[in-house]
Amino acid sequence: SNSSNSSRSSNNSIWNSNNDITIIRNEELHFNLEKEKEENSRLLLQVTDLQSKLQMKENNQIQLQLQATNLQYHLTIKKEEKSQLLLQNTQLQSALDDTEEEVIIELALLEQLQTKYNGK
């Protein structure tokens, strides 16, 4: 009876010791799990932040592309306006040249008339 009590006590002691080890191990695992959760939360925040920054960069790129398209459009309009102005300039220069020729001819005619008039 004594030996069976002693054996039972020894088994209980081993069982308690194993339980203690298991409890300590569970606490370690729980602690590690909490650390992993914190790390995952931190990483998730980083990912969210990076996604936000990426979205901002993409939005900026879209804005810049729109600006570039807009500027290209205005440049095209300015080139067309310049072509129109150059054409008008050419037409006005031609009209001016024609007018100068007419004035020269009219002056020559006036001189002829004056010469005839003065000569009479």
PDB file of C-alpha atoms in Angstrom:
ATOM      1  CA  SER A   1       0.000   0.000   0.000  1.00  0.00           C
ATOM      2  CA  ASN A   2       2.809   2.354   0.879  1.00  0.00           C
ATOM      3  CA  SER A   3       4.682   1.483  -2.255  1.00  0.00           C
ATOM      4  CA  SER A   4       1.596   1.989  -4.400  1.00  0.00           C
ATOM      5  CA  ASN A   5       1.010   5.399  -2.717  1.00  0.00           C
ATOM      6  CA  SER A   6       4.613   6.282  -3.307  1.00  0.00           C
ATOM      7  CA  SER A   7       4.329   5.200  -6.913  1.00  0.00           C
ATOM      8  CA  ARG A   8       1.122   7.173  -7.299  1.00  0.00           C
ATOM      9  CA  SER A   9       2.744  10.208  -5.722  1.00  0.00           C
ATOM     10  CA  SER A  10       5.734   9.880  -8.022  1.00  0.00           C
ATOM     11  CA  ASN A  11       3.416   9.589 -11.057  1.00  0.00           C
ATOM     12  CA  ASN A  12       1.454  12.610  -9.877  1.00  0.00           C
ATOM     13  CA  SER A  13       4.664  14.525  -9.468  1.00  0.00           C
ATOM     14  CA  ILE A  14       5.765  13.595 -12.994  1.00  0.00           C
ATOM     15  CA  TRP A  15       2.302  14.405 -14.324  1.00  0.00           C
ATOM     16  CA  ASN A  16       2.340  17.785 -12.513  1.00  0.00           C
ATOM     17  CA  SER A  17       5.808  18.484 -13.814  1.00  0.00           C
ATOM     18  CA  ASN A  18       4.694  17.611 -17.373  1.00  0.00           C
ATOM     19  CA  ASN A  19       1.644  19.808 -16.882  1.00  0.00           C
ATOM     20  CA  ASP A  20       3.843  22.671 -15.741  1.00  0.00           C
ATOM     21  CA  ILE A  21       6.085  22.240 -18.793  1.00  0.00           C
ATOM     22  CA  THR A  22       3.026  22.138 -21.043  1.00  0.00           C
ATOM     23  CA  ILE A  23       1.586  25.265 -19.404  1.00  0.00           C
ATOM     24  CA  ILE A  24       4.904  27.110 -19.763  1.00  0.00           C
ATOM     25  CA  ARG A  25       5.174  25.977 -23.382  1.00  0.00           C
ATOM     26  CA  ASN A  26       1.586  27.090 -24.038  1.00  0.00           C
ATOM     27  CA  GLU A  27       2.349  30.474 -22.509  1.00  0.00           C
ATOM     28  CA  GLU A  28       5.444  30.787 -24.718  1.00  0.00           C
ATOM     29  CA  LEU A  29       3.404  29.846 -27.772  1.00  0.00           C
ATOM     30  CA  HIS A  30       0.683  32.310 -26.788  1.00  0.00           C
ATOM     31  CA  PHE A  31       3.296  35.051 -26.301  1.00  0.00           C
ATOM     32  CA  ASN A  32       4.871  34.230 -29.666  1.00  0.00           C
ATOM     33  CA  LEU A  33       1.430  34.227 -31.280  1.00  0.00           C
ATOM     34  CA  GLU A  34       0.700  37.693 -29.852  1.00  0.00           C
ATOM     35  CA  LYS A  35       4.072  38.925 -31.142  1.00  0.00           C
ATOM     36  CA  GLU A  36       3.263  37.508 -34.586  1.00  0.00           C
ATOM     37  CA  LYS A  37      -0.149  39.219 -34.510  1.00  0.00           C
ATOM     38  CA  GLU A  38       1.509  42.540 -33.644  1.00  0.00           C
ATOM     39  CA  GLU A  39       4.071  42.058 -36.417  1.00  0.00           C
ATOM     40  CA  ASN A  40       1.314  41.156 -38.884  1.00  0.00           C
ATOM     41  CA  SER A  41      -0.648  44.269 -37.864  1.00  0.00           C
ATOM     42  CA  ARG A  42       2.462  46.398 -38.343  1.00  0.00           C
ATOM     43  CA  LEU A  43       3.127  44.839 -41.748  1.00  0.00           C
ATOM     44  CA  LEU A  44      -0.513  45.303 -42.753  1.00  0.00           C
ATOM     45  CA  LEU A  45      -0.246  48.997 -41.871  1.00  0.00           C
ATOM     46  CA  GLN A  46       2.934  49.242 -43.954  1.00  0.00           C
ATOM     47  CA  VAL A  47       1.231  47.518 -46.893  1.00  0.00           C
ATOM     48  CA  THR A  48      -1.783  49.831 -46.594  1.00  0.00           C
ATOM     49  CA  ASP A  49       0.521  52.857 -46.438  1.00  0.00           C
ATOM     50  CA  LEU A  50       2.484  51.686 -49.488  1.00  0.00           C
ATOM     51  CA  GLN A  51      -0.729  50.985 -51.409  1.00  0.00           C
ATOM     52  CA  SER A  52      -1.924  54.487 -50.560  1.00  0.00           C
ATOM     53  CA  LYS A  53       1.377  55.994 -51.738  1.00  0.00           C
ATOM     54  CA  LEU A  54       1.237  53.911 -54.922  1.00  0.00           C
ATOM     55  CA  GLN A  55      -2.327  55.090 -55.571  1.00  0.00           C
ATOM     56  CA  MET A  56      -1.201  58.703 -55.075  1.00  0.00           C
ATOM     57  CA  LYS A  57       1.686  58.176 -57.513  1.00  0.00           C
ATOM     58  CA  GLU A  58      -0.689  56.625 -60.057  1.00  0.00           C
ATOM     59  CA  ASN A  59      -3.091  59.549 -59.614  1.00  0.00           C
ATOM     60  CA  ASN A  60      -0.192  61.999 -60.058  1.00  0.00           C
ATOM     61  CA  GLN A  61       0.880  60.149 -63.190  1.00  0.00           C
ATOM     62  CA  ILE A  62      -2.664  60.350 -64.577  1.00  0.00           C
ATOM     63  CA  GLN A  63      -2.753  64.084 -63.769  1.00  0.00           C
ATOM     64  CA  LEU A  64       0.598  64.600 -65.514  1.00  0.00           C
ATOM     65  CA  GLN A  65      -0.585  62.635 -68.555  1.00  0.00           C
ATOM     66  CA  LEU A  66      -3.738  64.764 -68.686  1.00  0.00           C
ATOM     67  CA  GLN A  67      -1.642  67.929 -68.419  1.00  0.00           C
ATOM     68  CA  ALA A  68       0.682  66.694 -71.166  1.00  0.00           C
ATOM     69  CA  THR A  69      -2.291  65.916 -73.424  1.00  0.00           C
ATOM     70  CA  ASN A  70      -3.809  69.302 -72.651  1.00  0.00           C
ATOM     71  CA  LEU A  71      -0.532  71.099 -73.390  1.00  0.00           C
ATOM     72  CA  GLN A  72      -0.094  69.116 -76.615  1.00  0.00           C
ATOM     73  CA  TYR A  73      -3.624  70.128 -77.644  1.00  0.00           C
ATOM     74  CA  HIS A  74      -2.913  73.820 -76.928  1.00  0.00           C
ATOM     75  CA  LEU A  75       0.413  73.587 -78.746  1.00  0.00           C
ATOM     76  CA  THR A  76      -1.376  72.143 -81.782  1.00  0.00           C
ATOM     77  CA  ILE A  77      -3.891  75.012 -81.670  1.00  0.00           C
ATOM     78  CA  LYS A  78      -1.046  77.558 -81.392  1.00  0.00           C
ATOM     79  CA  LYS A  79       0.700  75.967 -84.391  1.00  0.00           C
ATOM     80  CA  GLU A  80      -2.534  76.213 -86.391  1.00  0.00           C
ATOM     81  CA  GLU A  81      -2.958  79.836 -85.317  1.00  0.00           C
ATOM     82  CA  LYS A  82       0.653  80.525 -86.326  1.00  0.00           C
ATOM     83  CA  SER A  83       0.046  78.940 -89.747  1.00  0.00           C
ATOM     84  CA  GLN A  84      -3.074  81.109 -90.177  1.00  0.00           C
ATOM     85  CA  LEU A  85      -1.136  84.232 -89.164  1.00  0.00           C
ATOM     86  CA  LEU A  86       1.716  83.371 -91.530  1.00  0.00           C
ATOM     87  CA  LEU A  87      -0.800  82.900 -94.347  1.00  0.00           C
ATOM     88  CA  GLN A  88      -2.477  86.230 -93.507  1.00  0.00           C
ATOM     89  CA  ASN A  89       0.945  87.875 -93.351  1.00  0.00           C
ATOM     90  CA  THR A  90       1.804  86.516 -96.796  1.00  0.00           C
ATOM     91  CA  GLN A  91      -1.535  87.716 -98.194  1.00  0.00           C
ATOM     92  CA  LEU A  92      -1.111  91.177 -96.646  1.00  0.00           C
ATOM     93  CA  GLN A  93       2.477  91.417 -97.891  1.00  0.00           C
ATOM     94  CA  SER A  94       1.290  90.482-101.377  1.00  0.00           C
ATOM     95  CA  ALA A  95      -1.497  93.084-101.209  1.00  0.00           C
ATOM     96  CA  LEU A  96       1.018  95.659 -99.963  1.00  0.00           C
ATOM     97  CA  ASP A  97       3.397  94.827-102.822  1.00  0.00           C
ATOM     98  CA  ASP A  98       0.510  95.172-105.293  1.00  0.00           C
ATOM     99  CA  THR A  99      -0.445  98.525-103.748  1.00  0.00           C
ATOM    100  CA  GLU A 100       3.153  99.755-103.962  1.00  0.00           C
ATOM    101  CA  GLU A 101       3.261  98.839-107.640  1.00  0.00           C
ATOM    102  CA  GLU A 102      -0.041 100.654-108.211  1.00  0.00           C
ATOM    103  CA  VAL A 103       1.269 103.751-106.374  1.00  0.00           C
ATOM    104  CA  ILE A 104       4.457 103.725-108.451  1.00  0.00           C
ATOM    105  CA  ILE A 105       2.412 103.448-111.643  1.00  0.00           C
ATOM    106  CA  GLU A 106       0.048 106.225-110.502  1.00  0.00           C
ATOM    107  CA  LEU A 107       3.018 108.440-109.573  1.00  0.00           C
ATOM    108  CA  ALA A 108       4.548 107.869-112.999  1.00  0.00           C
ATOM    109  CA  LEU A 109       1.217 108.771-114.629  1.00  0.00           C
ATOM    110  CA  LEU A 110       0.971 111.882-112.422  1.00  0.00           C
ATOM    111  CA  GLU A 111       4.503 112.900-113.402  1.00  0.00           C
ATOM    112  CA  GLN A 112       3.596 112.451-117.079  1.00  0.00           C
ATOM    113  CA  LEU A 113       0.457 114.534-116.619  1.00  0.00           C
ATOM    114  CA  GLN A 114       2.385 117.187-114.683  1.00  0.00           C
ATOM    115  CA  THR A 115       5.040 117.281-117.364  1.00  0.00           C
ATOM    116  CA  LYS A 116       2.336 117.687-120.047  1.00  0.00           C
ATOM    117  CA  TYR A 117       0.547 120.314-117.977  1.00  0.00           C
ATOM    118  CA  ASN A 118       3.719 122.238-117.159  1.00  0.00           C
ATOM    119  CA  GLY A 119       4.903 121.880-120.675  1.00  0.00           C
ATOM    120  CA  LYS A 120       1.784 123.517-122.108  1.00  0.00           C
TER     121      LYS A 120
END
